[in-house]
Amino acid sequence: MSQRPLELILARNLMSALSTPAFLVDEGGVLIFYNEAAGMLLGKRFEELGTVGPEEWGSLFGPLDADGKPIPYDELPLVVAVRNDRPAHANFKIRSASGSLQMVEASAFPILTAHGSRGAIAVFWPASSNGGAHR
Amino acid sequence: MRVKLWGTRGSVPSPGPETIRYGGNTSCVGITLSDGSLLALDAGTGIRNLGISLPPELTRLHILLTHLHLDHIQGLVFFAPAFRAQTEIVIWGPASPEASLRDRIARYISAPLSPVEVRELPCDVSFRHTPETEWEIGPARIRAASVAHRGPTLGYRIDDGESSLAYIPDHEPALGADIDALEEDWISGFALARDASLLIHDGQYADDEYPDHIGWGHSSLSHALSFARRSGAERTVLFHHDPLHSDERLDRLGVEARKHWVELGGKAEAVELGSEGSTYELPVRVPATAKAT
């Protein structure tokens, strides 16, 4: 197994210490970690799920717009951040492992280094509005 | 591969009668490769004595900098080969989005901090950012990777035939992480140190000092040994000694380190504290049982 870049190691260490739900993907869009707070939101701990390839994780937990329609993978903030090297924000619903729906806001930002992109981080928190996905 | 420690101290030079055995010079390790090529790892004040030891007819050497904190570059302007026109010096170091390696080093080698400017050095000096992929110097394959410290910081691995040296003098792999519980690929510096013949690693703090220095970029003795155990290095030299640690204090820490290593399942002789002037011929041949499992 290859060594993770330091920037991802430090990101995971930080996320592990946070109560803010957070996701981490590598430069290829593979979901490589989410923290305990995100696990509570999703109803499943990362250790139970393990790494998940791009495209696949996008559909694991919804995400759905305000009308309940699936949001295309390419439009998810984390995907926008890792592919376009820019921050992105959206509101949408996610489906937990128990099937319940939760409206969340998500902000994602890229992890850029002198050698290029390493991946991206997204933080989530419950949304109070019923607004649909927006960027 | 022959390895010699020219400076083992961290942070700031600490000469004096209380540090005479382990040494007061800051980080520098000299490497003689199997074909006679010369490398210097870091250019702390220890590089001054390395420079004095080199023959005047030396024509080329490489300096591999882990980072640009002063204790790792302070000796550059006192390095004798830099003042000889026939010497070619290649300085490798971490890239930064802010400025080139040359420009960042020139902040030190320039007025008012230095009596000479980089452009005035008589030697043929060049500056190169370390690539992300392995490269070669003489018979050696060199790898550099970012490691957990403050600011852009590298660790190095040098493979020459059957010998391998991992050099990670400033490193806090336990920052926000449990080294014993993490998967290997999530441990900072792991790939550099894996199964190395010799690991030279940060061991700046005693365990009871570390809680007051979390996030300073250095390891406690126990964290350094946990890292060494996970990496499977054959022999470990603890390095970058705290400037406040006297020889007597380091003697005691050495006893603690060996005891801890034995508790981890290794043999006491596979761990030591680095002393200025110590040399190592690689590959070392420590019995397999000396490695902790």
Short mmCIF file of C-alpha atoms in Angstrom, two decimals, chain A residues 4-109:
data_model
loop_
_atom_site.label_atom_id
_atom_site.label_comp_id
_atom_site.label_asym_id
_atom_site.label_seq_id
_atom_site.Cartn_x
_atom_site.Cartn_y
_atom_site.Cartn_z
CA ARG A 4 -0.50 8.79 1.84
CA PRO A 5 0.73 12.31 1.15
CA LEU A 6 1.47 14.30 4.29
CA GLU A 7 -1.27 16.82 3.52
CA LEU A 8 -3.88 14.05 3.66
CA ILE A 9 -2.36 12.60 6.83
CA LEU A 10 -2.55 15.97 8.55
CA ALA A 11 -6.07 16.56 7.22
CA ARG A 12 -7.22 13.23 8.65
CA ASN A 13 -5.54 13.99 11.97
CA LEU A 14 -7.31 17.34 12.17
CA MET A 15 -10.65 15.91 11.11
CA SER A 16 -10.36 13.16 13.71
CA ALA A 17 -10.19 15.82 16.41
CA LEU A 18 -13.22 17.78 15.16
CA SER A 19 -16.87 17.52 16.07
CA THR A 20 -17.73 19.07 12.72
CA PRO A 21 -18.72 16.33 10.27
CA ALA A 22 -16.04 16.15 7.58
CA PHE A 23 -15.18 14.04 4.53
CA LEU A 24 -11.80 13.57 2.86
CA VAL A 25 -11.17 12.44 -0.71
CA ASP A 26 -7.84 11.90 -2.47
CA GLU A 27 -6.86 13.51 -5.75
CA GLY A 28 -8.65 10.78 -7.66
CA GLY A 29 -11.89 11.42 -5.81
CA VAL A 30 -11.71 8.26 -3.71
CA LEU A 31 -13.37 8.71 -0.31
CA ILE A 32 -10.52 7.89 2.04
CA PHE A 33 -11.86 9.06 5.39
CA TYR A 34 -14.70 10.66 7.26
CA ASN A 35 -14.72 11.45 10.94
CA GLU A 36 -16.90 10.25 13.81
CA ALA A 37 -19.19 13.26 13.56
CA ALA A 38 -19.85 12.49 9.90
CA GLY A 39 -20.38 8.88 10.85
CA MET A 40 -23.10 9.93 13.29
CA LEU A 41 -24.75 11.98 10.54
CA LEU A 42 -24.63 9.07 8.12
CA GLY A 43 -25.42 6.37 10.63
CA LYS A 44 -22.31 4.40 9.76
CA ARG A 45 -18.73 4.68 10.98
CA PHE A 46 -15.96 5.00 8.42
CA GLU A 47 -14.31 1.90 9.83
CA GLU A 48 -17.43 -0.07 8.88
CA LEU A 49 -17.40 1.25 5.33
CA GLY A 50 -13.74 1.66 4.39
CA THR A 51 -12.52 3.51 1.34
CA VAL A 52 -15.05 3.98 -1.44
CA GLY A 53 -14.27 4.74 -5.07
CA PRO A 54 -15.37 7.85 -6.93
CA GLU A 55 -18.92 7.77 -8.28
CA GLU A 56 -19.79 5.05 -5.76
CA TRP A 57 -19.71 7.18 -2.61
CA GLY A 58 -21.77 9.88 -4.29
CA SER A 59 -24.79 7.61 -4.34
CA LEU A 60 -24.31 5.88 -0.99
CA PHE A 61 -25.98 8.62 1.05
CA GLY A 62 -28.31 10.24 -1.49
CA PRO A 63 -27.64 13.04 -2.00
CA LEU A 64 -30.97 14.47 -3.06
CA ASP A 65 -32.21 17.91 -3.88
CA ALA A 66 -35.15 19.53 -2.10
CA ASP A 67 -37.55 17.70 -4.42
CA GLY A 68 -35.97 14.36 -3.65
CA LYS A 69 -34.21 14.01 -7.00
CA PRO A 70 -30.66 12.64 -6.99
CA ILE A 71 -27.97 15.31 -7.43
CA PRO A 72 -25.52 14.42 -10.21
CA TYR A 73 -22.16 13.29 -8.85
CA ASP A 74 -20.32 15.96 -10.85
CA GLU A 75 -22.23 18.69 -9.03
CA LEU A 76 -21.40 17.66 -5.49
CA PRO A 77 -19.20 20.23 -3.71
CA LEU A 78 -16.50 17.69 -2.92
CA VAL A 79 -16.31 16.65 -6.56
CA VAL A 80 -16.25 20.25 -7.78
CA ALA A 81 -13.45 21.02 -5.31
CA VAL A 82 -11.25 18.07 -6.25
CA ARG A 83 -11.80 18.33 -9.99
CA ASN A 84 -11.72 22.09 -10.42
CA ASP A 85 -9.37 23.07 -7.59
CA ARG A 86 -11.84 25.57 -6.16
CA PRO A 87 -14.18 25.78 -3.18
CA ALA A 88 -17.82 24.83 -3.59
CA HIS A 89 -20.92 24.97 -1.40
CA ALA A 90 -24.36 23.40 -1.60
CA ASN A 91 -27.47 22.48 0.39
CA PHE A 92 -28.93 19.02 -0.13
CA LYS A 93 -30.48 16.06 1.61
CA ILE A 94 -28.56 12.99 2.60
CA ARG A 95 -29.93 9.61 3.49
CA SER A 96 -28.54 7.95 6.57
CA ALA A 97 -27.98 4.24 6.91
CA SER A 98 -31.32 4.01 8.76
CA GLY A 99 -33.11 5.59 5.79
CA SER A 100 -33.91 8.94 7.39
CA LEU A 101 -33.35 12.10 5.35
CA GLN A 102 -31.43 15.07 6.67
CA MET A 103 -31.02 18.45 4.98
CA VAL A 104 -27.40 19.56 5.22
CA GLU A 105 -25.15 22.33 4.02
CA ALA A 106 -21.78 21.32 2.70
CA SER A 107 -18.67 23.34 1.94
CA ALA A 108 -15.73 21.78 0.20
CA PHE A 109 -12.24 23.08 -0.53
#
